[in-house]
Amino acid sequence: MTTKFLLSSDDNTRSGLLKKKIIHYYMANGDATIAEVCKEMNLSIPTVTKLISELQEDGIYSTLENKRLAEGVNLVFTGSIPYPAICGRRYTERSTESSILDFKGDKIRIEQNIPYTLENTPAALDHLCECINEFINSLPIPREKILSIGINISGRVNPFAGYSYSIFYFEEKPLSQILEEKLHIKIYIENDTRSMAYGEYLQGVVKGEKNILFINISWGLGIGIIIDGKVYFGKSGFSGEFGHFSFFENEILCHCGKKGCLETGASGSALYRTLLERYKEGSNTILASKIDAGEYIGLSDLIDAIQKEDMLSIEILEEIGFNLGKGIAGLMNIFNPELVVLGGPLSQTGESFKPTY
């Protein structure tokens, strides 16, 4: 989930923007002295002290202590209360999950595998809002203490304008505005892969690296890009569409409408399509009964088959790993990153999945 905040009526003033920066610093670095914050933000001690005092008055920080440092006594803010909080929402093709975090990034509650069918319809959008409302109403936190909700969406998302161009694009109004009108809480939308990349940067496997590529291997294929510690969005927020590299000389139509995209041979959808093709050609799979019955097969079914050592699924996954390895090799030459993080559902297959080239 992208870290954005609604603080108060002065949110867009200089004071409000500086408060956001303080919260960003706190989330990224943990407990910190005012001197450290001053150095990072190039501000005076009186200015930062005043801003932190206002954050305390707003109820955002609950503890401000004296701590004796080598250079003398300084103030250090060490506490965070469970709210004001940030609510996050992520969904897949057949389920959704909700979480609520405090300003340290600690999870207060998370609910996974909430039944939800993703469809590009107003009814599906209404159902999403119902799921969010049910989650909020179940919390021990007053609704008014939730400062914002972040919703992760796959595909082309402009988080600055609040538009999604891949899903729930029904009206001229931004999707974030439509959701705010339905939920009565400040809404931010973001591309799911970028959110995952930033989450790994703040609270995940990243340990000090500043130039990172995060590969989200899901039903599709995307990347989150962090350069010098900052998320790279591109001009319109459309960065990271790795899966739509023109990569193969094939006639497979991608969901973007073009042929030969990388994700037609290196994604969950590629695994599913190839599995069906080879089963029809006579190969065996433990998913045969589901295929014959015309039952829905999702990523969780494919991953389960791989973990149960279904040889057909593993064989296809190895081919996907080779294709993806070639793509990542190209990214390495372009970005020269310190770290490449593999994430998303297909990364859960562990040793069975090894991008190679």
mmCIF file of C-alpha atoms in Angstrom:
data_model
loop_
_atom_site.group_PDB
_atom_site.id
_atom_site.type_symbol
_atom_site.label_atom_id
_atom_site.label_comp_id
_atom_site.label_asym_id
_atom_site.label_seq_id
_atom_site.Cartn_x
_atom_site.Cartn_y
_atom_site.Cartn_z
ATOM 1 C CA MET A 1 0.000 0.000 0.000
ATOM 2 C CA THR A 2 1.375 3.408 -0.938
ATOM 3 C CA THR A 3 2.074 5.590 2.055
ATOM 4 C CA LYS A 4 -0.088 8.699 1.742
ATOM 5 C CA PHE A 5 -1.922 10.532 4.452
ATOM 6 C CA LEU A 6 -4.817 12.803 5.236
ATOM 7 C CA LEU A 7 -3.734 14.827 8.237
ATOM 8 C CA SER A 8 -5.971 17.840 8.629
ATOM 9 C CA SER A 9 -7.427 20.811 6.796
ATOM 10 C CA ASP A 10 -3.909 22.147 6.195
ATOM 11 C CA ASP A 11 -2.923 18.930 4.426
ATOM 12 C CA ASN A 12 -1.779 20.722 1.275
ATOM 13 C CA THR A 13 -0.087 23.624 3.034
ATOM 14 C CA ARG A 14 3.631 23.674 3.732
ATOM 15 C CA SER A 15 2.986 22.652 7.337
ATOM 16 C CA GLY A 16 0.853 19.710 6.262
ATOM 17 C CA LEU A 17 3.426 18.544 3.720
ATOM 18 C CA LEU A 18 6.212 18.740 6.295
ATOM 19 C CA LYS A 19 4.142 16.645 8.701
ATOM 20 C CA LYS A 20 3.773 14.022 5.992
ATOM 21 C CA LYS A 21 7.538 13.960 5.533
ATOM 22 C CA ILE A 22 8.049 13.474 9.263
ATOM 23 C CA ILE A 23 5.653 10.516 9.242
ATOM 24 C CA HIS A 24 7.406 9.049 6.191
ATOM 25 C CA TYR A 25 10.739 9.329 7.966
ATOM 26 C CA TYR A 26 9.351 7.769 11.123
ATOM 27 C CA MET A 27 7.842 4.829 9.249
ATOM 28 C CA ALA A 28 11.039 4.200 7.300
ATOM 29 C CA ASN A 29 13.505 4.619 10.173
ATOM 30 C CA GLY A 30 11.622 3.843 13.391
ATOM 31 C CA ASP A 31 12.338 5.817 16.546
ATOM 32 C CA ALA A 32 14.340 8.962 15.839
ATOM 33 C CA THR A 33 15.587 12.069 17.586
ATOM 34 C CA ILE A 34 14.462 15.491 16.543
ATOM 35 C CA ALA A 35 18.065 16.224 15.560
ATOM 36 C CA GLU A 36 17.992 13.323 13.117
ATOM 37 C CA VAL A 37 14.730 14.531 11.608
ATOM 38 C CA CYS A 38 16.133 18.075 11.320
ATOM 39 C CA LYS A 39 19.177 16.778 9.463
ATOM 40 C CA GLU A 40 17.067 14.716 7.072
ATOM 41 C CA MET A 41 14.595 17.522 6.311
ATOM 42 C CA ASN A 42 17.057 20.440 6.530
ATOM 43 C CA LEU A 43 14.877 22.253 9.070
ATOM 44 C CA SER A 44 15.581 23.954 12.382
ATOM 45 C CA ILE A 45 15.002 22.255 15.742
ATOM 46 C CA PRO A 46 12.237 24.746 16.755
ATOM 47 C CA THR A 47 10.351 24.084 13.487
ATOM 48 C CA VAL A 48 10.492 20.298 13.804
ATOM 49 C CA THR A 49 9.642 20.426 17.517
ATOM 50 C CA LYS A 50 6.552 22.515 16.721
ATOM 51 C CA LEU A 51 5.435 20.146 13.949
ATOM 52 C CA ILE A 52 5.857 17.073 16.166
ATOM 53 C CA SER A 53 3.938 18.795 18.955
ATOM 54 C CA GLU A 54 1.081 19.402 16.514
ATOM 55 C CA LEU A 55 1.175 15.756 15.487
ATOM 56 C CA GLN A 56 0.873 14.838 19.154
ATOM 57 C CA GLU A 57 -2.110 17.162 19.522
ATOM 58 C CA ASP A 58 -3.676 15.458 16.499
ATOM 59 C CA GLY A 59 -3.246 12.134 18.332
ATOM 60 C CA ILE A 60 -0.805 10.735 15.805
ATOM 61 C CA TYR A 61 2.126 10.346 18.185
ATOM 62 C CA SER A 62 1.569 9.532 21.807
ATOM 63 C CA THR A 63 5.053 9.643 23.315
ATOM 64 C CA LEU A 64 7.740 12.303 23.274
ATOM 65 C CA GLU A 65 10.573 11.536 25.674
ATOM 66 C CA ASN A 66 13.832 13.059 26.809
ATOM 67 C CA LYS A 67 16.799 10.863 26.026
ATOM 68 C CA ARG A 68 20.399 11.643 26.893
ATOM 69 C CA LEU A 69 22.619 11.358 23.848
ATOM 70 C CA ALA A 70 26.367 11.763 23.505
ATOM 71 C CA GLU A 71 25.937 15.385 22.507
ATOM 72 C CA GLY A 72 23.501 16.159 25.329
ATOM 73 C CA VAL A 73 19.787 15.853 26.049
ATOM 74 C CA ASN A 74 17.519 15.678 23.038
ATOM 75 C CA LEU A 75 13.929 14.813 22.335
ATOM 76 C CA VAL A 76 13.067 11.491 20.771
ATOM 77 C CA PHE A 77 9.598 10.394 19.691
ATOM 78 C CA THR A 78 9.134 6.708 20.369
ATOM 79 C CA GLY A 79 5.443 6.046 20.590
ATOM 80 C CA SER A 80 2.658 5.461 18.159
ATOM 81 C CA ILE A 81 -0.916 4.671 19.070
ATOM 82 C CA PRO A 82 -2.985 2.184 17.056
ATOM 83 C CA TYR A 83 -4.778 5.048 15.389
ATOM 84 C CA PRO A 84 -5.122 7.313 13.489
ATOM 85 C CA ALA A 85 -4.677 4.418 11.140
ATOM 86 C CA ILE A 86 -4.416 3.518 7.497
ATOM 87 C CA CYS A 87 -6.648 0.874 6.002
ATOM 88 C CA GLY A 88 -5.417 -1.170 3.040
ATOM 89 C CA ARG A 89 -7.291 -3.264 0.535
ATOM 90 C CA ARG A 90 -5.940 -5.745 -2.015
ATOM 91 C CA TYR A 91 -7.870 -8.153 -4.197
ATOM 92 C CA THR A 92 -7.340 -11.082 -6.540
ATOM 93 C CA GLU A 93 -9.672 -12.644 -9.093
ATOM 94 C CA ARG A 94 -11.718 -14.567 -6.485
ATOM 95 C CA SER A 95 -10.945 -13.009 -3.118
ATOM 96 C CA THR A 96 -9.898 -9.843 -1.380
ATOM 97 C CA GLU A 97 -8.053 -8.969 1.791
ATOM 98 C CA SER A 98 -8.112 -6.031 4.175
ATOM 99 C CA SER A 99 -5.596 -4.791 6.698
ATOM 100 C CA ILE A 100 -5.234 -1.853 9.029
ATOM 101 C CA LEU A 101 -1.870 -0.407 10.025
ATOM 102 C CA ASP A 102 -0.566 2.125 12.473
ATOM 103 C CA PHE A 103 2.035 4.714 11.554
ATOM 104 C CA LYS A 104 4.881 2.351 12.343
ATOM 105 C CA GLY A 105 3.620 0.026 9.643
ATOM 106 C CA ASP A 106 2.570 -2.543 12.241
ATOM 107 C CA LYS A 107 -0.543 -4.501 11.363
ATOM 108 C CA ILE A 108 -3.421 -4.045 13.795
ATOM 109 C CA ARG A 109 -5.585 -6.564 11.966
ATOM 110 C CA ILE A 110 -5.531 -8.405 8.668
ATOM 111 C CA GLU A 111 -8.278 -10.480 7.069
ATOM 112 C CA GLN A 112 -7.507 -12.643 4.050
ATOM 113 C CA ASN A 113 -9.461 -14.721 1.549
ATOM 114 C CA ILE A 114 -12.659 -12.699 1.834
ATOM 115 C CA PRO A 115 -14.885 -14.034 -0.983
ATOM 116 C CA TYR A 116 -15.019 -11.502 -3.799
ATOM 117 C CA THR A 117 -15.331 -11.899 -7.565
ATOM 118 C CA LEU A 118 -13.450 -9.242 -9.491
ATOM 119 C CA GLU A 119 -15.473 -8.021 -12.456
ATOM 120 C CA ASN A 120 -15.342 -4.751 -14.322
ATOM 121 C CA THR A 121 -18.907 -3.803 -13.369
ATOM 122 C CA PRO A 122 -20.590 -1.215 -11.109
ATOM 123 C CA ALA A 123 -22.063 -4.099 -9.095
ATOM 124 C CA ALA A 124 -18.589 -5.472 -8.371
ATOM 125 C CA LEU A 125 -17.469 -2.010 -7.284
ATOM 126 C CA ASP A 126 -20.447 -1.752 -4.927
ATOM 127 C CA HIS A 127 -19.624 -5.182 -3.522
ATOM 128 C CA LEU A 128 -16.039 -4.058 -2.916
ATOM 129 C CA CYS A 129 -17.341 -1.095 -0.923
ATOM 130 C CA GLU A 130 -19.570 -3.418 1.100
ATOM 131 C CA CYS A 131 -16.542 -5.582 1.954
ATOM 132 C CA ILE A 132 -14.581 -2.522 3.051
ATOM 133 C CA ASN A 133 -17.447 -1.232 5.191
ATOM 134 C CA GLU A 134 -17.886 -4.618 6.875
ATOM 135 C CA PHE A 135 -14.192 -4.717 7.719
ATOM 136 C CA ILE A 136 -14.176 -1.177 9.116
ATOM 137 C CA ASN A 137 -17.312 -1.815 11.182
ATOM 138 C CA SER A 138 -15.671 -4.892 12.724
ATOM 139 C CA LEU A 139 -12.679 -2.917 14.019
ATOM 140 C CA PRO A 140 -12.262 -1.731 17.623
ATOM 141 C CA ILE A 141 -11.156 1.623 16.164
ATOM 142 C CA PRO A 142 -13.676 4.447 15.664
ATOM 143 C CA ARG A 143 -14.346 5.080 11.997
ATOM 144 C CA GLU A 144 -13.397 8.760 12.294
ATOM 145 C CA LYS A 145 -9.899 7.748 13.404
ATOM 146 C CA ILE A 146 -9.185 6.080 10.068
ATOM 147 C CA LEU A 147 -7.430 8.807 8.114
ATOM 148 C CA SER A 148 -7.317 7.125 4.725
ATOM 149 C CA ILE A 149 -7.846 3.932 2.774
ATOM 150 C CA GLY A 150 -5.383 2.685 0.189
ATOM 151 C CA ILE A 151 -6.737 0.380 -2.515
ATOM 152 C CA ASN A 152 -4.347 -1.608 -4.696
ATOM 153 C CA ILE A 153 -5.437 -2.176 -8.283
ATOM 154 C CA SER A 154 -3.692 -4.067 -11.059
ATOM 155 C CA GLY A 155 -2.984 -2.463 -14.408
ATOM 156 C CA ARG A 156 -2.699 1.179 -15.364
ATOM 157 C CA VAL A 157 -3.295 3.435 -12.371
ATOM 158 C CA ASN A 158 -2.623 7.161 -12.054
ATOM 159 C CA PRO A 159 -2.389 7.588 -8.261
ATOM 160 C CA PHE A 160 -1.983 11.363 -8.500
ATOM 161 C CA ALA A 161 -5.211 11.939 -10.434
ATOM 162 C CA GLY A 162 -7.017 9.001 -8.787
ATOM 163 C CA TYR A 163 -7.889 7.228 -12.031
ATOM 164 C CA SER A 164 -7.743 3.528 -12.860
ATOM 165 C CA TYR A 165 -7.722 2.818 -16.581
ATOM 166 C CA SER A 166 -7.798 -0.975 -16.347
ATOM 167 C CA ILE A 167 -10.700 -1.685 -13.962
ATOM 168 C CA PHE A 168 -13.740 0.240 -12.668
ATOM 169 C CA TYR A 169 -13.393 2.895 -15.365
ATOM 170 C CA PHE A 170 -17.071 3.815 -15.768
ATOM 171 C CA GLU A 171 -17.311 7.557 -15.292
ATOM 172 C CA GLU A 172 -15.400 10.733 -16.018
ATOM 173 C CA LYS A 173 -14.879 11.214 -12.284
ATOM 174 C CA PRO A 174 -11.737 9.712 -10.737
ATOM 175 C CA LEU A 175 -12.248 6.307 -9.159
ATOM 176 C CA SER A 176 -10.836 7.649 -5.888
ATOM 177 C CA GLN A 177 -13.567 10.316 -5.804
ATOM 178 C CA ILE A 178 -16.304 7.757 -6.543
ATOM 179 C CA LEU A 179 -15.059 5.572 -3.693
ATOM 180 C CA GLU A 180 -14.836 8.530 -1.302
ATOM 181 C CA GLU A 181 -18.474 9.364 -2.027
ATOM 182 C CA LYS A 182 -19.460 5.777 -1.209
ATOM 183 C CA LEU A 183 -17.238 5.239 1.853
ATOM 184 C CA HIS A 184 -16.900 8.780 3.286
ATOM 185 C CA ILE A 185 -13.187 8.296 3.986
ATOM 186 C CA LYS A 186 -10.232 9.679 2.080
ATOM 187 C CA ILE A 187 -9.240 7.204 -0.657
ATOM 188 C CA TYR A 188 -5.963 6.658 -2.451
ATOM 189 C CA ILE A 189 -5.610 4.142 -5.260
ATOM 190 C CA GLU A 190 -2.337 2.663 -6.428
ATOM 191 C CA ASN A 191 -0.977 0.000 -8.745
ATOM 192 C CA ASP A 192 -0.670 -3.229 -6.764
ATOM 193 C CA THR A 193 2.881 -4.033 -7.850
ATOM 194 C CA ARG A 194 4.182 -0.587 -6.948
ATOM 195 C CA SER A 195 2.538 -0.905 -3.548
ATOM 196 C CA MET A 196 4.154 -4.301 -3.000
ATOM 197 C CA ALA A 197 7.544 -2.902 -3.987
ATOM 198 C CA TYR A 198 7.246 -0.045 -1.513
ATOM 199 C CA GLY A 199 6.065 -2.412 1.202
ATOM 200 C CA GLU A 200 9.180 -4.563 0.719
ATOM 201 C CA TYR A 201 11.294 -1.412 0.787
ATOM 202 C CA LEU A 202 9.842 -0.203 4.091
ATOM 203 C CA GLN A 203 9.064 -3.395 5.994
ATOM 204 C CA GLY A 204 10.252 -6.347 3.932
ATOM 205 C CA VAL A 205 13.416 -7.965 2.606
ATOM 206 C CA VAL A 206 15.171 -4.733 1.623
ATOM 207 C CA LYS A 207 18.011 -4.012 4.050
ATOM 208 C CA GLY A 208 19.436 -0.630 3.143
ATOM 209 C CA GLU A 209 19.422 -0.940 -0.652
ATOM 210 C CA LYS A 210 18.130 2.132 -2.502
ATOM 211 C CA ASN A 211 17.873 0.873 -6.100
ATOM 212 C CA ILE A 212 15.458 -2.025 -6.294
ATOM 213 C CA LEU A 213 13.316 -3.884 -8.796
ATOM 214 C CA PHE A 214 10.336 -5.834 -7.491
ATOM 215 C CA ILE A 215 8.912 -8.457 -9.862
ATOM 216 C CA ASN A 216 5.257 -9.330 -9.250
ATOM 217 C CA ILE A 217 4.651 -12.735 -10.838
ATOM 218 C CA SER A 218 0.903 -13.139 -10.688
ATOM 219 C CA TRP A 219 -1.836 -13.776 -13.235
ATOM 220 C CA GLY A 220 -0.034 -11.052 -15.149
ATOM 221 C CA LEU A 221 3.478 -9.658 -14.780
ATOM 222 C CA GLY A 222 4.547 -6.277 -13.444
ATOM 223 C CA ILE A 223 7.478 -4.552 -11.802
ATOM 224 C CA GLY A 224 7.829 -1.930 -9.104
ATOM 225 C CA ILE A 225 10.808 0.376 -9.526
ATOM 226 C CA ILE A 226 12.602 2.154 -6.684
ATOM 227 C CA ILE A 227 15.417 4.523 -7.655
ATOM 228 C CA ASP A 228 17.570 6.171 -4.996
ATOM 229 C CA GLY A 229 14.998 5.246 -2.360
ATOM 230 C CA LYS A 230 12.049 6.760 -4.254
ATOM 231 C CA VAL A 231 9.253 4.985 -6.092
ATOM 232 C CA TYR A 232 9.382 5.638 -9.816
ATOM 233 C CA PHE A 233 5.929 6.334 -11.250
ATOM 234 C CA GLY A 234 6.565 7.579 -14.779
ATOM 235 C CA LYS A 235 4.796 10.566 -16.306
ATOM 236 C CA SER A 236 1.234 9.311 -15.787
ATOM 237 C CA GLY A 237 1.783 6.640 -13.147
ATOM 238 C CA PHE A 238 1.994 3.872 -15.743
ATOM 239 C CA SER A 239 5.521 2.644 -15.043
ATOM 240 C CA GLY A 240 6.234 -1.032 -14.509
ATOM 241 C CA GLU A 241 4.170 -2.697 -17.253
ATOM 242 C CA PHE A 242 6.892 -5.310 -17.669
ATOM 243 C CA GLY A 243 4.473 -7.964 -18.887
ATOM 244 C CA HIS A 244 3.721 -5.973 -22.031
ATOM 245 C CA PHE A 245 7.246 -5.962 -23.419
ATOM 246 C CA SER A 246 7.040 -7.189 -27.017
ATOM 247 C CA PHE A 247 9.017 -10.365 -26.410
ATOM 248 C CA PHE A 248 7.789 -13.376 -28.395
ATOM 249 C CA GLU A 249 7.190 -14.093 -32.063
ATOM 250 C CA ASN A 250 3.879 -15.789 -31.311
ATOM 251 C CA GLU A 251 0.238 -15.305 -32.196
ATOM 252 C CA ILE A 252 -0.983 -15.408 -28.600
ATOM 253 C CA LEU A 253 -3.276 -12.472 -27.893
ATOM 254 C CA CYS A 254 -2.507 -10.711 -24.617
ATOM 255 C CA HIS A 255 -5.335 -9.150 -22.609
ATOM 256 C CA CYS A 256 -3.876 -5.752 -23.565
ATOM 257 C CA GLY A 257 -4.920 -6.481 -27.154
ATOM 258 C CA LYS A 258 -1.434 -7.057 -28.605
ATOM 259 C CA LYS A 259 0.410 -10.236 -29.526
ATOM 260 C CA GLY A 260 3.765 -11.499 -28.303
ATOM 261 C CA CYS A 261 3.819 -9.795 -24.885
ATOM 262 C CA LEU A 262 6.209 -11.234 -22.294
ATOM 263 C CA GLU A 263 3.374 -12.259 -19.991
ATOM 264 C CA THR A 264 1.957 -14.551 -22.699
ATOM 265 C CA GLY A 265 4.900 -16.825 -21.828
ATOM 266 C CA ALA A 266 5.923 -15.772 -18.328
ATOM 267 C CA SER A 267 2.971 -15.405 -15.958
ATOM 268 C CA GLY A 268 0.176 -17.248 -14.184
ATOM 269 C CA SER A 269 -2.082 -16.833 -17.195
ATOM 270 C CA ALA A 270 0.634 -18.394 -19.392
ATOM 271 C CA LEU A 271 0.876 -21.342 -16.990
ATOM 272 C CA TYR A 272 -2.891 -21.843 -17.073
ATOM 273 C CA ARG A 273 -3.195 -21.563 -20.863
ATOM 274 C CA THR A 274 -0.274 -23.895 -21.556
ATOM 275 C CA LEU A 275 -1.533 -26.440 -19.025
ATOM 276 C CA LEU A 276 -4.908 -26.648 -20.794
ATOM 277 C CA GLU A 277 -3.256 -26.931 -24.206
ATOM 278 C CA ARG A 278 -0.955 -29.780 -23.184
ATOM 279 C CA TYR A 279 -3.684 -31.629 -21.311
ATOM 280 C CA LYS A 280 -5.803 -31.591 -24.457
ATOM 281 C CA GLU A 281 -2.769 -32.936 -26.346
ATOM 282 C CA GLY A 282 -2.608 -35.928 -23.972
ATOM 283 C CA SER A 283 -0.391 -34.883 -21.041
ATOM 284 C CA ASN A 284 -1.451 -35.850 -17.518
ATOM 285 C CA THR A 285 -2.096 -33.496 -14.604
ATOM 286 C CA ILE A 286 -3.664 -33.760 -11.159
ATOM 287 C CA LEU A 287 -5.964 -30.938 -12.235
ATOM 288 C CA ALA A 288 -7.588 -33.198 -14.869
ATOM 289 C CA SER A 289 -10.829 -33.689 -12.942
ATOM 290 C CA LYS A 290 -11.325 -29.945 -12.547
ATOM 291 C CA ILE A 291 -10.576 -29.339 -16.215
ATOM 292 C CA ASP A 292 -12.995 -32.070 -17.333
ATOM 293 C CA ALA A 293 -15.728 -30.720 -15.051
ATOM 294 C CA GLY A 294 -15.254 -27.186 -16.367
ATOM 295 C CA GLU A 295 -14.511 -25.918 -12.862
ATOM 296 C CA TYR A 296 -12.754 -22.652 -12.202
ATOM 297 C CA ILE A 297 -8.983 -22.974 -11.885
ATOM 298 C CA GLY A 298 -7.199 -20.093 -10.221
ATOM 299 C CA LEU A 299 -3.633 -19.331 -9.269
ATOM 300 C CA SER A 300 -4.091 -21.050 -5.921
ATOM 301 C CA ASP A 301 -5.015 -24.284 -7.734
ATOM 302 C CA LEU A 302 -1.978 -24.046 -9.998
ATOM 303 C CA ILE A 303 0.340 -23.356 -7.063
ATOM 304 C CA ASP A 304 -1.171 -26.256 -5.115
ATOM 305 C CA ALA A 305 -0.573 -28.570 -8.086
ATOM 306 C CA ILE A 306 3.076 -27.498 -8.266
ATOM 307 C CA GLN A 307 3.563 -28.003 -4.535
ATOM 308 C CA LYS A 308 2.075 -31.493 -4.921
ATOM 309 C CA GLU A 309 4.718 -32.176 -7.592
ATOM 310 C CA ASP A 310 2.423 -32.247 -10.611
ATOM 311 C CA MET A 311 5.042 -32.881 -13.292
ATOM 312 C CA LEU A 312 3.187 -31.098 -16.099
ATOM 313 C CA SER A 313 2.755 -27.934 -14.017
ATOM 314 C CA ILE A 314 6.403 -28.020 -12.906
ATOM 315 C CA GLU A 315 7.614 -28.522 -16.493
ATOM 316 C CA ILE A 316 5.646 -25.477 -17.661
ATOM 317 C CA LEU A 317 6.820 -23.460 -14.675
ATOM 318 C CA GLU A 318 10.443 -24.176 -15.621
ATOM 319 C CA GLU A 319 9.774 -22.829 -19.105
ATOM 320 C CA ILE A 320 8.199 -19.729 -17.573
ATOM 321 C CA GLY A 321 11.274 -19.319 -15.371
ATOM 322 C CA PHE A 322 13.533 -19.364 -18.434
ATOM 323 C CA ASN A 323 11.424 -16.767 -20.254
ATOM 324 C CA LEU A 324 11.263 -14.569 -17.185
ATOM 325 C CA GLY A 325 15.004 -14.927 -16.641
ATOM 326 C CA LYS A 326 15.649 -13.524 -20.117
ATOM 327 C CA GLY A 327 13.356 -10.583 -19.350
ATOM 328 C CA ILE A 328 14.999 -9.882 -15.986
ATOM 329 C CA ALA A 329 18.441 -10.010 -17.630
ATOM 330 C CA GLY A 330 17.302 -7.151 -19.848
ATOM 331 C CA LEU A 331 16.074 -5.181 -16.839
ATOM 332 C CA MET A 332 19.414 -5.699 -15.112
ATOM 333 C CA ASN A 333 21.212 -4.127 -18.044
ATOM 334 C CA ILE A 334 18.824 -1.168 -18.100
ATOM 335 C CA PHE A 335 18.527 -0.381 -14.371
ATOM 336 C CA ASN A 336 21.690 -1.865 -12.815
ATOM 337 C CA PRO A 337 19.799 -2.447 -9.512
ATOM 338 C CA GLU A 338 21.296 -3.372 -6.157
ATOM 339 C CA LEU A 339 18.546 -5.888 -5.507
ATOM 340 C CA VAL A 340 15.870 -7.757 -7.465
ATOM 341 C CA VAL A 341 12.976 -9.071 -5.355
ATOM 342 C CA LEU A 342 10.713 -11.806 -6.694
ATOM 343 C CA GLY A 343 7.187 -11.600 -5.321
ATOM 344 C CA GLY A 344 3.594 -12.356 -6.165
ATOM 345 C CA PRO A 345 1.722 -15.676 -6.033
ATOM 346 C CA LEU A 346 3.972 -17.712 -8.333
ATOM 347 C CA SER A 347 7.001 -16.877 -6.208
ATOM 348 C CA GLN A 348 5.336 -18.974 -3.481
ATOM 349 C CA THR A 349 6.257 -22.111 -5.407
ATOM 350 C CA GLY A 350 9.723 -21.845 -3.865
ATOM 351 C CA GLU A 351 12.436 -24.090 -5.276
ATOM 352 C CA SER A 352 10.202 -25.141 -8.172
ATOM 353 C CA PHE A 353 10.454 -21.626 -9.608
ATOM 354 C CA LYS A 354 13.873 -20.434 -10.672
ATOM 355 C CA PRO A 355 14.159 -17.668 -13.282
ATOM 356 C CA THR A 356 17.128 -18.756 -15.394
ATOM 357 C CA TYR A 357 18.890 -17.519 -18.476
#
